[in-house]
mmCIF file of N, CA and C in Angstrom:
data_model
loop_
_atom_site.group_PDB
_atom_site.id
_atom_site.type_symbol
_atom_site.label_atom_id
_atom_site.label_comp_id
_atom_site.label_asym_id
_atom_site.label_seq_id
_atom_site.Cartn_x
_atom_site.Cartn_y
_atom_site.Cartn_z
ATOM 1 N N HIS A 1 12.350 11.506 12.440
ATOM 2 C CA HIS A 1 12.492 10.945 11.162
ATOM 3 C C HIS A 1 11.629 10.289 11.006
ATOM 4 N N VAL A 2 10.472 10.522 10.028
ATOM 5 C CA VAL A 2 9.634 9.418 9.508
ATOM 6 C C VAL A 2 10.174 8.649 8.490
ATOM 7 N N GLN A 3 9.893 7.262 8.942
ATOM 8 C CA GLN A 3 10.462 6.186 8.233
ATOM 9 C C GLN A 3 9.339 5.217 8.174
ATOM 10 N N LEU A 4 9.402 4.759 6.762
ATOM 11 C CA LEU A 4 8.061 3.544 6.282
ATOM 12 C C LEU A 4 9.361 2.429 5.369
ATOM 13 N N VAL A 5 9.155 1.531 6.211
ATOM 14 C CA VAL A 5 10.195 0.213 5.316
ATOM 15 C C VAL A 5 9.082 -1.081 5.213
ATOM 16 N N GLU A 6 9.017 -1.189 3.964
ATOM 17 C CA GLU A 6 8.150 -2.607 3.549
ATOM 18 C C GLU A 6 8.871 -3.764 3.369
ATOM 19 N N SER A 7 8.532 -4.837 3.604
ATOM 20 C CA SER A 7 8.614 -6.090 3.620
ATOM 21 C C SER A 7 7.818 -6.985 3.112
ATOM 22 N N GLY A 8 8.208 -8.287 2.673
ATOM 23 C CA GLY A 8 7.218 -9.157 2.478
ATOM 24 C C GLY A 8 7.070 -9.652 0.532
ATOM 25 N N GLY A 9 7.514 -8.629 0.272
ATOM 26 C CA GLY A 9 7.669 -9.037 -1.334
ATOM 27 C C GLY A 9 8.404 -10.147 -1.481
ATOM 28 N N GLY A 10 8.610 -10.312 -2.891
ATOM 29 C CA GLY A 10 9.304 -11.345 -3.265
ATOM 30 C C GLY A 10 8.793 -12.134 -4.816
ATOM 31 N N SER A 11 8.915 -13.550 -5.267
ATOM 32 C CA SER A 11 8.720 -14.001 -6.581
ATOM 33 C C SER A 11 7.909 -14.766 -5.882
ATOM 34 N N GLU A 12 7.041 -15.030 -6.977
ATOM 35 C CA GLU A 12 5.374 -16.116 -6.549
ATOM 36 C C GLU A 12 4.840 -16.651 -7.673
ATOM 37 N N GLN A 13 4.831 -17.595 -7.863
ATOM 38 C CA GLN A 13 3.651 -18.335 -9.328
ATOM 39 C C GLN A 13 2.302 -17.662 -8.787
ATOM 40 N N ALA A 14 1.923 -17.362 -10.007
ATOM 41 C CA ALA A 14 0.322 -17.541 -10.447
ATOM 42 C C ALA A 14 -0.739 -18.225 -9.147
ATOM 43 N N GLY A 15 -1.158 -17.223 -8.670
ATOM 44 C CA GLY A 15 -2.159 -18.519 -8.029
ATOM 45 C C GLY A 15 -1.891 -18.188 -6.457
ATOM 46 N N GLY A 16 -0.590 -17.742 -6.282
ATOM 47 C CA GLY A 16 -0.116 -18.094 -5.031
ATOM 48 C C GLY A 16 -0.521 -16.407 -4.050
ATOM 49 N N SER A 17 0.005 -16.533 -2.889
ATOM 50 C CA SER A 17 -0.429 -15.230 -2.198
ATOM 51 C C SER A 17 1.076 -14.507 -1.709
ATOM 52 N N LEU A 18 0.647 -13.539 -0.944
ATOM 53 C CA LEU A 18 1.767 -12.521 -0.583
ATOM 54 C C LEU A 18 1.393 -11.692 0.371
ATOM 55 N N ARG A 19 1.845 -11.145 1.597
ATOM 56 C CA ARG A 19 1.428 -10.549 2.778
ATOM 57 C C ARG A 19 2.552 -9.490 2.908
ATOM 58 N N LEU A 20 2.002 -8.242 2.261
ATOM 59 C CA LEU A 20 3.120 -7.112 2.387
ATOM 60 C C LEU A 20 3.082 -6.696 4.074
ATOM 61 N N SER A 21 4.073 -6.237 4.199
ATOM 62 C CA SER A 21 4.365 -5.294 5.638
ATOM 63 C C SER A 21 4.887 -3.933 5.299
ATOM 64 N N CYS A 22 4.535 -3.075 6.387
ATOM 65 C CA CYS A 22 5.009 -1.735 5.993
ATOM 66 C C CYS A 22 4.926 -1.287 7.530
ATOM 67 N N LEU A 23 6.493 -1.052 8.126
ATOM 68 C CA LEU A 23 6.453 -0.493 9.415
ATOM 69 C C LEU A 23 7.223 0.855 9.551
ATOM 70 N N ILE A 24 6.055 1.720 10.491
ATOM 71 C CA ILE A 24 6.237 2.891 10.570
ATOM 72 C C ILE A 24 7.077 3.626 11.681
ATOM 73 N N SER A 25 7.472 4.147 11.661
ATOM 74 C CA SER A 25 8.455 4.950 12.787
ATOM 75 C C SER A 25 8.851 6.211 12.730
ATOM 76 N N GLY A 26 8.955 6.704 13.464
ATOM 77 C CA GLY A 26 9.218 8.149 14.112
ATOM 78 C C GLY A 26 8.082 9.309 13.501
ATOM 79 N N TYR A 27 6.580 8.702 13.478
ATOM 80 C CA TYR A 27 5.558 9.580 13.446
ATOM 81 C C TYR A 27 4.764 9.824 14.348
ATOM 82 N N GLY A 28 4.814 9.192 15.318
ATOM 83 C CA GLY A 28 4.169 9.423 16.658
ATOM 84 C C GLY A 28 2.848 8.555 16.596
ATOM 85 N N PRO A 29 1.836 8.853 17.266
ATOM 86 C CA PRO A 29 0.513 7.919 17.140
ATOM 87 C C PRO A 29 -0.046 8.165 16.172
ATOM 88 N N LEU A 30 -0.477 7.141 15.024
ATOM 89 C CA LEU A 30 -0.877 7.399 14.176
ATOM 90 C C LEU A 30 -2.568 7.748 14.266
ATOM 91 N N GLY A 31 -3.811 7.651 15.117
ATOM 92 C CA GLY A 31 -4.314 8.315 15.436
ATOM 93 C C GLY A 31 -5.447 7.956 13.861
ATOM 94 N N THR A 32 -5.506 9.383 13.604
ATOM 95 C CA THR A 32 -6.528 9.739 12.556
ATOM 96 C C THR A 32 -5.744 9.597 11.000
ATOM 97 N N SER A 33 -4.492 9.646 11.061
ATOM 98 C CA SER A 33 -3.940 9.174 9.671
ATOM 99 C C SER A 33 -4.264 8.635 9.009
ATOM 100 N N GLN A 34 -3.564 8.376 7.434
ATOM 101 C CA GLN A 34 -4.688 7.773 6.387
ATOM 102 C C GLN A 34 -2.977 6.962 5.945
ATOM 103 N N MET A 35 -3.488 5.531 5.280
ATOM 104 C CA MET A 35 -2.400 4.874 4.915
ATOM 105 C C MET A 35 -2.905 4.401 3.627
ATOM 106 N N ALA A 36 -2.004 3.754 2.662
ATOM 107 C CA ALA A 36 -2.121 3.212 1.402
ATOM 108 C C ALA A 36 -1.143 2.621 0.633
ATOM 109 N N TRP A 37 -1.023 1.642 -0.122
ATOM 110 C CA TRP A 37 -0.417 0.785 -0.687
ATOM 111 C C TRP A 37 -0.504 1.249 -2.080
ATOM 112 N N PHE A 38 0.918 1.653 -2.993
ATOM 113 C CA PHE A 38 0.825 1.662 -4.167
ATOM 114 C C PHE A 38 1.782 0.836 -4.844
ATOM 115 N N CYS A 39 1.034 1.100 -6.533
ATOM 116 C CA CYS A 39 2.075 -0.142 -6.982
ATOM 117 C C CYS A 39 2.725 0.602 -8.198
ATOM 118 N N GLN A 40 4.074 0.318 -8.469
ATOM 119 C CA GLN A 40 4.369 0.875 -9.873
ATOM 120 C C GLN A 40 5.247 0.031 -10.622
ATOM 121 N N THR A 41 5.132 0.209 -11.884
ATOM 122 C CA THR A 41 5.672 -0.832 -12.879
ATOM 123 C C THR A 41 6.739 0.253 -13.882
ATOM 124 N N PRO A 42 7.413 -0.228 -14.918
ATOM 125 C CA PRO A 42 8.108 0.352 -15.916
ATOM 126 C C PRO A 42 6.919 1.055 -16.634
ATOM 127 N N GLN A 43 5.851 0.205 -16.992
ATOM 128 C CA GLN A 43 4.878 0.678 -17.939
ATOM 129 C C GLN A 43 3.869 1.790 -17.272
ATOM 130 N N LYS A 44 4.087 1.741 -15.974
ATOM 131 C CA LYS A 44 2.840 2.881 -15.758
ATOM 132 C C LYS A 44 2.841 3.291 -14.678
ATOM 133 N N GLU A 45 2.507 4.334 -14.436
ATOM 134 C CA GLU A 45 3.096 5.374 -13.114
ATOM 135 C C GLU A 45 2.458 4.640 -12.057
ATOM 136 N N ARG A 46 2.936 5.214 -10.765
ATOM 137 C CA ARG A 46 2.638 4.531 -9.171
ATOM 138 C C ARG A 46 0.808 4.629 -9.028
ATOM 139 N N GLU A 47 0.451 3.715 -9.089
ATOM 140 C CA GLU A 47 -1.198 3.530 -8.573
ATOM 141 C C GLU A 47 -1.676 2.988 -7.675
ATOM 142 N N GLY A 48 -2.940 3.523 -6.940
ATOM 143 C CA GLY A 48 -3.072 3.155 -5.977
ATOM 144 C C GLY A 48 -3.652 1.608 -5.913
ATOM 145 N N VAL A 49 -3.352 0.833 -4.944
ATOM 146 C CA VAL A 49 -3.965 -0.646 -4.754
ATOM 147 C C VAL A 49 -4.933 -0.565 -3.613
ATOM 148 N N ALA A 50 -4.448 0.157 -2.711
ATOM 149 C CA ALA A 50 -5.633 -0.027 -1.423
ATOM 150 C C ALA A 50 -5.060 1.131 -0.721
ATOM 151 N N GLY A 51 -6.352 1.652 0.355
ATOM 152 C CA GLY A 51 -5.984 2.882 1.297
ATOM 153 C C GLY A 51 -6.893 2.365 2.378
ATOM 154 N N ILE A 52 -6.387 2.983 3.331
ATOM 155 C CA ILE A 52 -7.124 2.516 5.010
ATOM 156 C C ILE A 52 -7.292 3.952 5.635
ATOM 157 N N SER A 53 -8.565 3.963 6.279
ATOM 158 C CA SER A 53 -8.598 5.347 7.128
ATOM 159 C C SER A 53 -9.420 4.702 8.221
ATOM 160 N N VAL A 54 -9.808 5.626 9.148
ATOM 161 C CA VAL A 54 -10.566 5.624 10.600
ATOM 162 C C VAL A 54 -12.110 4.975 9.540
ATOM 163 N N ALA A 55 -12.130 5.471 8.838
ATOM 164 C CA ALA A 55 -13.430 5.063 8.139
ATOM 165 C C ALA A 55 -13.740 3.669 7.646
ATOM 166 N N GLY A 56 -12.491 3.170 7.741
ATOM 167 C CA GLY A 56 -12.175 1.864 6.682
ATOM 168 C C GLY A 56 -11.500 1.319 5.752
ATOM 169 N N PRO A 57 -11.323 0.449 4.793
ATOM 170 C CA PRO A 57 -10.282 0.265 4.004
ATOM 171 C C PRO A 57 -11.112 0.493 2.457
ATOM 172 N N ARG A 58 -10.053 0.617 1.460
ATOM 173 C CA ARG A 58 -10.733 1.093 0.493
ATOM 174 C C ARG A 58 -9.717 0.343 -0.787
ATOM 175 N N ILE A 59 -10.334 -0.255 -1.814
ATOM 176 C CA ILE A 59 -9.385 -1.006 -3.064
ATOM 177 C C ILE A 59 -9.842 0.117 -3.742
ATOM 178 N N CYS A 60 -8.348 0.442 -4.448
ATOM 179 C CA CYS A 60 -8.262 1.108 -5.288
ATOM 180 C C CYS A 60 -8.791 0.804 -6.840
ATOM 181 N N PRO A 61 -8.654 0.211 -7.599
ATOM 182 C CA PRO A 61 -9.226 -0.620 -8.660
ATOM 183 C C PRO A 61 -10.048 -1.469 -8.500
ATOM 184 N N ASP A 62 -11.372 -1.102 -9.232
ATOM 185 C CA ASP A 62 -12.223 -2.459 -8.801
ATOM 186 C C ASP A 62 -11.798 -3.763 -9.299
ATOM 187 N N SER A 63 -10.922 -3.902 -10.190
ATOM 188 C CA SER A 63 -10.715 -4.999 -10.756
ATOM 189 C C SER A 63 -9.836 -6.187 -9.219
ATOM 190 N N LEU A 64 -9.359 -5.530 -8.721
ATOM 191 C CA LEU A 64 -8.612 -6.013 -7.298
ATOM 192 C C LEU A 64 -9.061 -6.859 -6.316
ATOM 193 N N ARG A 65 -10.873 -6.134 -6.177
ATOM 194 C CA ARG A 65 -11.537 -6.598 -5.351
ATOM 195 C C ARG A 65 -11.763 -8.108 -5.187
ATOM 196 N N GLY A 66 -11.682 -8.533 -3.993
ATOM 197 C CA GLY A 66 -11.666 -9.934 -4.055
ATOM 198 C C GLY A 66 -10.341 -10.660 -3.774
ATOM 199 N N ARG A 67 -9.355 -9.521 -4.259
ATOM 200 C CA ARG A 67 -8.345 -10.463 -4.424
ATOM 201 C C ARG A 67 -7.260 -10.024 -3.311
ATOM 202 N N ILE A 68 -7.569 -8.533 -2.899
ATOM 203 C CA ILE A 68 -6.700 -7.694 -2.300
ATOM 204 C C ILE A 68 -7.286 -7.412 -0.811
ATOM 205 N N ALA A 69 -6.088 -7.392 0.099
ATOM 206 C CA ALA A 69 -7.192 -6.915 1.294
ATOM 207 C C ALA A 69 -5.936 -6.175 2.466
ATOM 208 N N ILE A 70 -6.465 -4.921 2.790
ATOM 209 C CA ILE A 70 -5.349 -3.749 3.408
ATOM 210 C C ILE A 70 -5.870 -3.727 4.919
ATOM 211 N N SER A 71 -5.099 -3.778 5.622
ATOM 212 C CA SER A 71 -5.482 -3.635 6.949
ATOM 213 C C SER A 71 -4.124 -2.762 7.932
ATOM 214 N N ALA A 72 -4.121 -2.342 9.489
ATOM 215 C CA ALA A 72 -3.232 -1.932 10.089
ATOM 216 C C ALA A 72 -3.797 -2.151 11.278
ATOM 217 N N ASP A 73 -2.553 -2.177 11.709
ATOM 218 C CA ASP A 73 -1.965 -2.394 13.410
ATOM 219 C C ASP A 73 -1.558 -1.330 13.868
ATOM 220 N N LYS A 74 -2.338 -0.325 14.408
ATOM 221 C CA LYS A 74 -1.793 1.025 14.549
ATOM 222 C C LYS A 74 -1.176 1.031 15.835
ATOM 223 N N ALA A 75 -1.434 0.220 16.660
ATOM 224 C CA ALA A 75 -0.389 -0.412 17.919
ATOM 225 C C ALA A 75 0.677 -0.537 17.773
ATOM 226 N N ASN A 76 1.164 -1.116 16.892
ATOM 227 C CA ASN A 76 2.287 -1.262 16.467
ATOM 228 C C ASN A 76 3.229 -0.729 15.122
ATOM 229 N N ASN A 77 2.311 0.195 15.140
ATOM 230 C CA ASN A 77 2.700 1.195 13.445
ATOM 231 C C ASN A 77 2.790 0.434 12.150
ATOM 232 N N LEU A 78 2.021 -0.587 12.106
ATOM 233 C CA LEU A 78 2.230 -1.378 10.891
ATOM 234 C C LEU A 78 1.120 -1.478 9.794
ATOM 235 N N LEU A 79 1.290 -1.745 8.881
ATOM 236 C CA LEU A 79 0.236 -1.563 7.425
ATOM 237 C C LEU A 79 0.570 -2.909 6.945
ATOM 238 N N PHE A 80 -0.423 -3.489 6.574
ATOM 239 C CA PHE A 80 -0.397 -4.757 5.413
ATOM 240 C C PHE A 80 -0.921 -4.750 4.222
ATOM 241 N N LEU A 81 -0.543 -5.489 3.312
ATOM 242 C CA LEU A 81 -1.475 -5.861 2.290
ATOM 243 C C LEU A 81 -1.306 -7.116 1.751
ATOM 244 N N GLN A 82 -2.565 -7.814 1.972
ATOM 245 C CA GLN A 82 -2.622 -9.346 1.800
ATOM 246 C C GLN A 82 -3.092 -9.608 0.355
ATOM 247 N N MET A 83 -2.002 -10.188 -0.763
ATOM 248 C CA MET A 83 -2.647 -10.245 -2.023
ATOM 249 C C MET A 83 -2.711 -12.015 -2.149
ATOM 250 N N ASP A 84 -3.779 -12.186 -2.634
ATOM 251 C CA ASP A 84 -4.173 -13.793 -2.897
ATOM 252 C C ASP A 84 -4.566 -13.638 -4.542
ATOM 253 N N ASN A 85 -4.572 -15.208 -4.984
ATOM 254 C CA ASN A 85 -4.652 -15.588 -6.293
ATOM 255 C C ASN A 85 -4.090 -14.294 -7.539
ATOM 256 N N LEU A 86 -2.511 -14.674 -6.896
ATOM 257 C CA LEU A 86 -1.970 -13.588 -7.922
ATOM 258 C C LEU A 86 -1.902 -14.009 -9.171
ATOM 259 N N LYS A 87 -1.525 -12.964 -9.714
ATOM 260 C CA LYS A 87 -1.417 -12.671 -11.176
ATOM 261 C C LYS A 87 -0.102 -11.989 -11.787
ATOM 262 N N PRO A 88 0.246 -12.570 -13.216
ATOM 263 C CA PRO A 88 1.661 -11.930 -13.664
ATOM 264 C C PRO A 88 1.358 -10.063 -13.567
ATOM 265 N N ASP A 89 0.019 -9.893 -13.978
ATOM 266 C CA ASP A 89 0.035 -8.092 -13.897
ATOM 267 C C ASP A 89 -0.224 -7.447 -12.361
ATOM 268 N N ASP A 90 0.078 -8.376 -11.564
ATOM 269 C CA ASP A 90 0.219 -8.091 -10.281
ATOM 270 C C ASP A 90 1.918 -7.345 -9.783
ATOM 271 N N THR A 91 2.768 -7.959 -11.000
ATOM 272 C CA THR A 91 3.799 -7.734 -10.912
ATOM 273 C C THR A 91 4.571 -6.129 -10.843
ATOM 274 N N GLY A 92 5.176 -5.754 -9.885
ATOM 275 C CA GLY A 92 5.928 -4.195 -9.462
ATOM 276 C C GLY A 92 6.442 -3.942 -8.203
ATOM 277 N N VAL A 93 6.524 -2.836 -8.108
ATOM 278 C CA VAL A 93 7.425 -2.436 -6.865
ATOM 279 C C VAL A 93 6.281 -1.260 -6.286
ATOM 280 N N TYR A 94 6.068 -2.061 -4.979
ATOM 281 C CA TYR A 94 4.969 -1.784 -3.893
ATOM 282 C C TYR A 94 5.413 -1.145 -2.913
ATOM 283 N N PHE A 95 4.688 -0.082 -2.802
ATOM 284 C CA PHE A 95 5.268 1.017 -1.776
ATOM 285 C C PHE A 95 3.871 1.568 -0.698
ATOM 286 N N CYS A 96 4.316 1.652 0.462
ATOM 287 C CA CYS A 96 3.380 2.053 1.325
ATOM 288 C C CYS A 96 3.575 3.423 1.480
ATOM 289 N N ALA A 97 2.448 4.406 1.990
ATOM 290 C CA ALA A 97 2.216 5.673 1.928
ATOM 291 C C ALA A 97 1.575 6.065 3.452
ATOM 292 N N LEU A 98 1.736 7.341 4.163
ATOM 293 C CA LEU A 98 1.239 7.717 4.816
ATOM 294 C C LEU A 98 0.825 9.277 4.528
ATOM 295 N N ARG A 99 -0.045 9.627 5.083
ATOM 296 C CA ARG A 99 -0.664 11.269 5.627
ATOM 297 C C ARG A 99 -1.446 11.408 6.753
ATOM 298 N N PRO A 100 -1.341 12.624 6.712
ATOM 299 C CA PRO A 100 -1.954 13.051 8.183
ATOM 300 C C PRO A 100 -4.075 13.066 7.510
ATOM 301 N N PHE A 101 -4.991 13.169 8.308
ATOM 302 C CA PHE A 101 -5.818 13.052 8.160
ATOM 303 C C PHE A 101 -6.146 14.063 6.967
ATOM 304 N N SER A 102 -7.336 13.720 5.812
ATOM 305 C CA SER A 102 -7.494 14.470 4.467
ATOM 306 C C SER A 102 -8.547 14.085 3.746
ATOM 307 N N ARG A 103 -9.349 14.668 3.552
ATOM 308 C CA ARG A 103 -10.551 14.529 2.555
ATOM 309 C C ARG A 103 -10.269 14.191 1.117
ATOM 310 N N GLU A 104 -9.064 14.211 0.835
ATOM 311 C CA GLU A 104 -8.623 13.538 -0.522
ATOM 312 C C GLU A 104 -8.943 11.974 -0.623
ATOM 313 N N SER A 105 -9.091 11.767 -1.778
ATOM 314 C CA SER A 105 -9.063 10.061 -2.082
ATOM 315 C C SER A 105 -8.277 9.428 -1.071
ATOM 316 N N LEU A 106 -8.274 8.414 -0.980
ATOM 317 C CA LEU A 106 -7.381 7.575 -0.401
ATOM 318 C C LEU A 106 -6.123 6.798 -1.244
ATOM 319 N N CYS A 107 -6.787 6.788 -2.697
ATOM 320 C CA CYS A 107 -6.053 6.477 -3.841
ATOM 321 C C CYS A 107 -5.477 7.556 -4.664
ATOM 322 N N GLU A 108 -5.437 8.874 -3.823
ATOM 323 C CA GLU A 108 -4.622 9.860 -4.624
ATOM 324 C C GLU A 108 -3.241 9.920 -4.471
ATOM 325 N N ARG A 109 -2.026 9.574 -5.093
ATOM 326 C CA ARG A 109 -0.851 9.645 -4.700
ATOM 327 C C ARG A 109 -0.266 10.656 -4.083
ATOM 328 N N GLU A 110 -0.748 11.734 -4.878
ATOM 329 C CA GLU A 110 0.132 13.232 -4.910
ATOM 330 C C GLU A 110 -0.242 13.660 -3.566
ATOM 331 N N SER A 111 -1.151 13.117 -2.426
ATOM 332 C CA SER A 111 -2.130 13.484 -1.204
ATOM 333 C C SER A 111 -1.000 13.105 -0.308
ATOM 334 N N TYR A 112 -0.162 12.020 -0.337
ATOM 335 C CA TYR A 112 0.609 11.327 0.551
ATOM 336 C C TYR A 112 1.608 12.248 0.520
ATOM 337 N N THR A 113 2.312 12.165 2.155
ATOM 338 C CA THR A 113 3.538 13.112 2.584
ATOM 339 C C THR A 113 4.616 11.923 2.509
ATOM 340 N N TYR A 114 4.337 11.096 3.143
ATOM 341 C CA TYR A 114 6.069 9.871 3.525
ATOM 342 C C TYR A 114 5.372 8.399 2.854
ATOM 343 N N TRP A 115 6.580 8.220 2.295
ATOM 344 C CA TRP A 115 6.895 7.044 1.235
ATOM 345 C C TRP A 115 7.997 6.151 1.886
ATOM 346 N N GLY A 116 7.694 4.828 1.754
ATOM 347 C CA GLY A 116 8.794 3.905 1.810
ATOM 348 C C GLY A 116 9.123 3.886 0.353
ATOM 349 N N GLN A 117 10.662 2.841 0.613
ATOM 350 C CA GLN A 117 11.631 2.674 -0.683
ATOM 351 C C GLN A 117 10.878 1.596 -1.534
ATOM 352 N N GLY A 118 9.965 0.866 -1.001
ATOM 353 C CA GLY A 118 9.405 -0.115 -1.973
ATOM 354 C C GLY A 118 9.873 -1.355 -1.865
ATOM 355 N N THR A 119 9.226 -2.594 -1.931
ATOM 356 C CA THR A 119 9.280 -3.813 -2.402
ATOM 357 C C THR A 119 9.036 -4.485 -3.300
ATOM 358 N N GLN A 120 9.490 -5.464 -3.970
ATOM 359 C CA GLN A 120 9.370 -5.836 -5.506
ATOM 360 C C GLN A 120 8.445 -7.186 -5.419
ATOM 361 N N VAL A 121 7.390 -7.355 -6.223
ATOM 362 C CA VAL A 121 6.916 -8.387 -6.099
ATOM 363 C C VAL A 121 6.976 -8.958 -7.559
ATOM 364 N N THR A 122 7.373 -10.219 -7.673
ATOM 365 C CA THR A 122 7.038 -10.797 -9.166
ATOM 366 C C THR A 122 6.576 -11.920 -9.328
ATOM 367 N N VAL A 123 5.301 -12.082 -9.990
ATOM 368 C CA VAL A 123 4.303 -13.184 -10.312
ATOM 369 C C VAL A 123 4.635 -13.910 -11.469
ATOM 370 N N SER A 124 4.756 -14.639 -11.953
ATOM 371 C CA SER A 124 5.216 -15.652 -13.022
ATOM 372 C C SER A 124 4.486 -16.924 -13.184
#
């Protein structure tokens, strides 16, 4: 049974930082699997924030470049999202996602097989 559990969300002031974590269990060796973070708000569908594969990281919207970093510790089945210089528009529920190797865009929501329950990020 594959489980993804996010942590690290919370309330933060604009300009601050948060580091989200996602612990993956039940999947086996992550190998060539691909992972990503998505954000959902009441006003918008779940959108890609950043993804990572063996080829490296990708930031999904250009507007987040310089403020967002995605990384993975595959040996310990962990995925991270570092968010700096937070803005109120970053507010939302952040989900981690996992899929086997695919040639689909890392930012393509519908291509992911496994999802966490989400962690709330509120920036004021």
